[in-house]
Each structure stands twice: as structure tokens, then as C-alpha cells.
Amino acid sequence: MAGKRAGAALIAALLLAGCSAGSDEGRTTGGGGARTKPAASAPAEAGRDAGSATPPPPAGGAHAAYARWGLKPFPAPPAPPAVKPVKRVPGGPVPVISEIPTDEKIVFLTIDDGAEKDPEFVRMMDELGVPFTMFLTDSVISGNYKYFAPFVAQGHGLANHTLTHPDLRTLSPEAQRREICGQQEKLKNRYGTTPRLFRPPYGHWNEATRTAAGTCGIDAIVLWRESMQIKNMQYQRGDRKLRPGDIVLAHFRGPGELKGRSMTEMTATMLRRIQEQGFTVARLEDYV
């Protein structure tokens, strides 16, 4: 019973605190790359490498699928670059990124933690085919691992957000390694693919985090430039605008944290805010 109470307390703390605190470290990105023609998409399968599949187009026509959620279809994103613009140099430090270097009007969606498990959100993302990357915490998803399997099957990205969602800067280097490597193993065993991307809880990291992530097989530490709140985005920059290549943060949250709104309503609002600024959504794993 003590373990259950502790787990419930952790989930409550995550929902109250969120993951939107900024890092006190610098943020780096990689260089640019050339583009190629888009490849034909194929249906994704559960267990396929999370970096190799593109979500399939919505069945029955994009307009009908989007209309069911009160949205208009996004333009197709440009073909991903032939050479990924963010790439870890063999033997070098793990890159830390908040955006992708590009001139294209694209942004990247990321969704953290895994506390809310709304079945309608699974349907929504299957029908819309808008790519996103989920950064999952084991202590939050462990009560219902099966919920996240359809997203992997749809081709969305699977990424690491630690075992227990600690502030990693408060932990020893070895404890940080256990948090990151332990979640690598958990996700690989549950979903058949090993994550390449990692997000530190609260955006807090230090050089020990970077070193630990590298030893666990992480290719990039992913932060963000905007975070989706209930009705609007919170911007890190003073101009309060999206810029090409920005990474957008959201969370698996439900009515209790969204003042009565559902996960699907929050997501629809986020997608509208992106469209209002003339952007479309690309797949993060195609660029990192």
C-alpha cells in the first residue's frame, strides 16, 4: 500500500508541477543538411524502430478526419533532409536541442509523462496522422503500459523521460545513469524499440546528465521552445511567435488539470494555434 500511495503522490506532483521549468545550461543544435524527395509511407507496426516510420495518412480523406475534430488539414511537411541536421558525433557529447535548424515553416510536437490515458486521444491521432514524439516516465505509465502501444504502432516517436521523474541535477552521476538507462530498458522491453531521444524532467540537466545519456545510447537531449497550456502556448521568446524548427511541449493531461477540458480538446487547440501562424508539423525523428 505504501508503494501505491507513493506512486499516486508522484503522479499528483507531476500534474501540478508539469515539466516546463527551463534549464540553467546552454542549448546547442547541429548543422544543416540537404533534402531529398519524400519516400512513400508505409503502415507502422508495433515494435518497429520508433525512428523509421511515418504515421499513415488518415483513412477516408483528410478533410473528413480533421472535420470530426473541428480542424482543417495541415499541409504536408517538406521531405526530411537527406542528412539529419542534428547528429551526435561518434565519441562526442550528446547534443542538447530546443529547436531544429531549418528555414521550413515546420514545428515538432512532443508530449510528456503519460499520466492521462484518454482512449479518444488514441483515435484522434490515428485519424489525423499528425506526428508527435512521446517522452514517457515509467512510474507514471506503469499502471497501463498497453495504452501507449497504439501510438508506437501508428509510427509516433517513443522517447525517454526517466524512470521516476526526478530533478536530475540533485542526483549523483550514477543515479542519473540508472534513471536514464533503466527507462531505456523498460521501454525497449515493453514496446520493442530502444529510444534515441531523452528529455530531462523539468528541463533540468547538467554535464553529468549529458554523460549518462551518452552511455545509455541517447542521440540527443530534447528541450523545447514553447509549451502548450490549456488555451494558449507559453513562449520562451519575447516576440511570442513560433519560429521554423521549434520544438513544442505538451503533456498527457485530462480534465482535472485542464479545467474541465479533455486531452483531445487541448490538442485541437494546440494544432489550431500552430496553423494560425502558418506552420505545419513534421516528425522529430526525421531530423535527429
XYZ file of C-alpha atoms in Angstrom:
288
model
C 0.000 0.000 0.000
C 2.880 2.373 0.775
C 4.220 1.864 -2.767
C 0.799 2.651 -4.279
C 0.462 5.797 -2.146
C 3.943 6.901 -3.227
C 3.119 6.306 -6.884
C -0.123 8.286 -6.605
C 1.724 11.118 -4.899
C 4.291 11.207 -7.703
C 1.622 11.440 -10.393
C -0.135 14.240 -8.499
C 3.156 16.104 -8.146
C 3.871 15.795 -11.868
C 0.464 17.116 -12.822
C 0.812 20.105 -10.511
C 4.424 20.906 -11.362
C 4.448 19.977 -15.043
C 7.718 19.844 -16.959
C 8.003 23.451 -18.078
C 10.837 24.757 -15.933
C 13.791 25.966 -18.004
C 17.314 24.545 -17.901
C 20.160 26.566 -16.462
C 22.510 25.061 -19.046
C 23.274 26.222 -22.598
C 21.373 24.768 -25.562
C 23.046 23.589 -28.717
C 21.965 22.396 -32.141
C 23.593 20.734 -35.110
C 24.212 21.996 -38.658
C 22.128 21.955 -41.833
C 21.573 19.260 -44.451
C 20.292 18.705 -47.997
C 16.807 17.484 -48.883
C 15.531 14.556 -50.888
C 12.196 13.588 -52.436
C 9.665 12.202 -49.962
C 9.507 8.441 -49.685
C 6.205 6.582 -49.920
C 4.800 5.991 -46.438
C 4.003 2.507 -45.159
C 1.869 1.401 -42.218
C 3.813 1.260 -38.982
C 3.857 -1.812 -36.789
C 4.244 -2.099 -33.030
C 7.836 -2.986 -32.324
C 9.192 -1.185 -35.382
C 12.062 1.199 -34.700
C 10.477 4.435 -33.473
C 12.731 6.448 -35.786
C 11.827 4.678 -39.027
C 8.083 5.003 -39.542
C 5.839 7.876 -40.557
C 2.246 7.918 -39.289
C -0.056 6.815 -42.137
C -2.445 9.324 -43.726
C -5.922 9.351 -42.184
C -8.332 6.872 -43.784
C -11.429 8.215 -45.530
C -9.870 11.518 -46.565
C -8.011 14.157 -44.607
C -10.824 16.716 -44.670
C -13.380 14.319 -43.185
C -10.973 13.132 -40.491
C -9.985 16.647 -39.478
C -13.587 17.878 -39.573
C -14.518 15.292 -36.939
C -12.171 17.121 -34.572
C -13.146 20.639 -35.657
C -9.899 21.157 -37.566
C -8.616 21.842 -41.064
C -5.954 19.571 -42.600
C -2.322 20.528 -42.291
C -0.230 20.925 -45.424
C 2.132 18.003 -45.902
C 5.527 18.743 -44.357
C 8.521 19.033 -46.674
C 10.640 15.993 -47.369
C 13.070 15.389 -44.491
C 16.726 16.160 -45.176
C 18.984 13.520 -46.643
C 21.410 14.221 -43.797
C 19.859 14.837 -40.394
C 20.715 18.368 -39.230
C 21.181 17.235 -35.622
C 23.527 14.312 -35.255
C 25.768 13.127 -32.463
C 29.412 12.938 -33.460
C 30.817 9.474 -32.604
C 32.583 9.773 -29.288
C 31.385 13.348 -28.843
C 28.913 14.860 -26.367
C 25.186 14.317 -26.744
C 23.618 17.355 -28.482
C 21.157 19.406 -26.427
C 18.454 20.997 -28.590
C 15.410 23.243 -28.245
C 14.808 23.605 -31.974
C 15.886 22.082 -35.278
C 17.972 24.227 -37.660
C 15.727 24.726 -40.694
C 14.174 27.505 -42.783
C 10.999 25.488 -43.375
C 7.808 26.555 -41.575
C 7.629 23.376 -39.524
C 7.425 22.639 -35.819
C 7.744 19.409 -33.854
C 5.252 18.127 -31.267
C 6.356 16.377 -28.091
C 4.095 15.068 -25.310
C 5.449 14.212 -21.862
C 4.922 11.958 -18.846
C 1.883 9.768 -19.671
C -0.461 10.473 -16.741
C -3.655 10.902 -18.817
C -4.708 7.855 -20.843
C -7.689 9.068 -22.862
C -8.865 6.468 -25.445
C -10.239 9.259 -27.622
C -6.742 10.696 -27.967
C -5.572 7.394 -29.487
C -8.385 7.637 -32.025
C -7.664 11.302 -32.689
C -4.013 10.820 -33.515
C -4.753 7.748 -35.614
C -7.255 9.708 -37.708
C -5.254 12.911 -38.042
C -1.869 11.345 -38.728
C -0.088 14.343 -37.142
C 3.304 13.089 -35.916
C 4.432 13.544 -32.337
C 7.072 12.134 -30.004
C 6.060 10.878 -26.552
C 8.573 11.189 -23.709
C 7.390 8.644 -21.147
C 8.098 8.217 -17.428
C 7.828 4.642 -16.162
C 6.342 5.421 -12.738
C 3.504 7.294 -14.476
C 2.720 4.810 -17.274
C 3.331 1.556 -15.394
C -0.333 1.138 -14.453
C -1.327 0.893 -18.121
C 1.573 0.188 -20.463
C -0.845 -1.052 -23.139
C -2.347 2.387 -23.643
C 0.780 3.682 -25.397
C 1.323 0.702 -27.728
C -1.102 2.006 -30.414
C 0.928 5.213 -30.729
C 4.040 3.169 -31.451
C 2.049 1.137 -33.992
C 0.871 4.375 -35.620
C 4.511 5.392 -36.106
C 4.807 8.093 -33.468
C 8.128 8.543 -31.690
C 8.949 6.761 -28.425
C 11.374 8.606 -26.151
C 12.811 8.517 -22.633
C 11.705 10.732 -19.711
C 13.356 8.761 -16.839
C 12.057 6.071 -14.524
C 10.677 8.292 -11.731
C 10.776 11.939 -12.949
C 13.402 13.373 -10.560
C 15.279 16.643 -10.866
C 18.414 15.046 -12.258
C 20.670 17.864 -11.071
C 20.059 16.710 -7.499
C 21.312 13.170 -8.226
C 24.779 11.656 -8.428
C 26.137 10.735 -11.870
C 25.451 7.046 -11.202
C 21.908 7.726 -10.022
C 21.285 9.753 -13.172
C 22.576 6.878 -15.271
C 20.205 4.456 -13.521
C 17.235 6.741 -14.192
C 18.031 7.067 -17.891
C 19.405 3.611 -18.696
C 16.718 1.957 -16.599
C 13.992 3.621 -18.637
C 15.752 2.681 -21.865
C 15.425 -0.974 -20.865
C 11.829 -0.615 -19.696
C 10.682 0.972 -22.952
C 12.630 -1.483 -25.087
C 11.134 -4.451 -23.258
C 7.582 -3.081 -23.387
C 7.449 -1.683 -26.913
C 10.213 -3.458 -28.796
C 12.271 -0.373 -29.639
C 15.068 1.462 -27.849
C 14.592 5.249 -27.641
C 17.214 7.524 -29.177
C 15.917 10.756 -27.629
C 15.748 11.861 -23.994
C 14.100 14.737 -22.150
C 15.192 15.533 -18.587
C 12.298 16.219 -16.209
C 11.590 19.955 -15.802
C 14.232 20.608 -18.471
C 16.887 20.380 -15.727
C 20.225 18.860 -16.680
C 23.958 19.201 -16.168
C 27.060 17.709 -17.746
C 26.628 14.532 -15.700
C 23.209 14.155 -17.352
C 24.799 14.526 -20.762
C 27.441 11.924 -19.982
C 24.908 9.485 -18.544
C 22.613 9.885 -21.544
C 25.503 9.117 -23.867
C 26.357 5.904 -22.046
C 22.691 4.835 -22.305
C 22.597 5.145 -26.100
C 20.858 8.527 -26.338
C 21.496 10.553 -29.517
C 20.085 13.900 -28.321
C 18.689 15.621 -25.244
C 15.489 17.363 -26.324
C 14.214 20.517 -24.635
C 11.608 22.912 -26.094
C 10.802 26.481 -27.173
C 7.044 26.568 -26.487
C 4.767 24.707 -24.105
C 1.023 24.216 -24.605
C -1.146 25.301 -21.709
C -4.957 24.997 -21.546
C -5.851 27.543 -24.243
C -2.623 29.107 -25.437
C 1.067 28.469 -25.808
C 3.687 29.700 -23.384
C 6.668 31.111 -25.278
C 10.272 31.337 -24.177
C 10.967 34.245 -26.533
C 9.660 37.745 -26.052
C 8.085 38.005 -29.515
C 5.628 35.204 -28.598
C 5.839 33.594 -32.027
C 6.692 30.199 -33.414
C 9.853 30.014 -35.463
C 10.923 27.417 -38.041
C 12.109 24.242 -36.354
C 10.705 24.968 -32.885
C 10.016 22.038 -30.561
C 6.656 22.321 -28.790
C 5.988 20.705 -25.409
C 2.643 19.332 -24.262
C 1.611 16.774 -21.625
C -0.717 13.804 -21.334
C -3.296 15.629 -19.187
C -7.033 15.381 -18.606
C -9.966 17.453 -17.306
C -8.650 17.588 -13.747
C -5.569 19.511 -14.897
C -7.144 21.301 -17.882
C -10.084 22.953 -16.055
C -12.604 20.520 -17.482
C -11.146 20.244 -20.970
C -10.129 16.901 -22.406
C -6.804 15.836 -23.874
C -8.345 15.944 -27.350
C -9.686 19.469 -26.834
C -6.295 20.699 -25.647
C -4.602 19.042 -28.620
C -7.083 20.500 -31.111
C -6.436 23.965 -29.660
C -2.677 23.448 -29.932
C -2.980 22.400 -33.577
C -5.114 25.468 -34.333
C -2.522 27.753 -32.739
C 0.133 26.203 -34.963
C -1.996 26.610 -38.085
C -2.846 30.225 -37.221
C 0.846 31.064 -37.514
C 1.194 29.314 -40.869
C 3.153 26.264 -39.700
C 2.767 22.556 -40.284
C 4.026 19.622 -38.194
C 6.991 17.408 -39.073
C 8.391 14.287 -37.415
C 11.213 14.964 -34.962
C 12.949 11.641 -35.572
C 13.388 12.541 -39.257
C 15.665 15.418 -38.218
C 17.580 13.999 -35.238
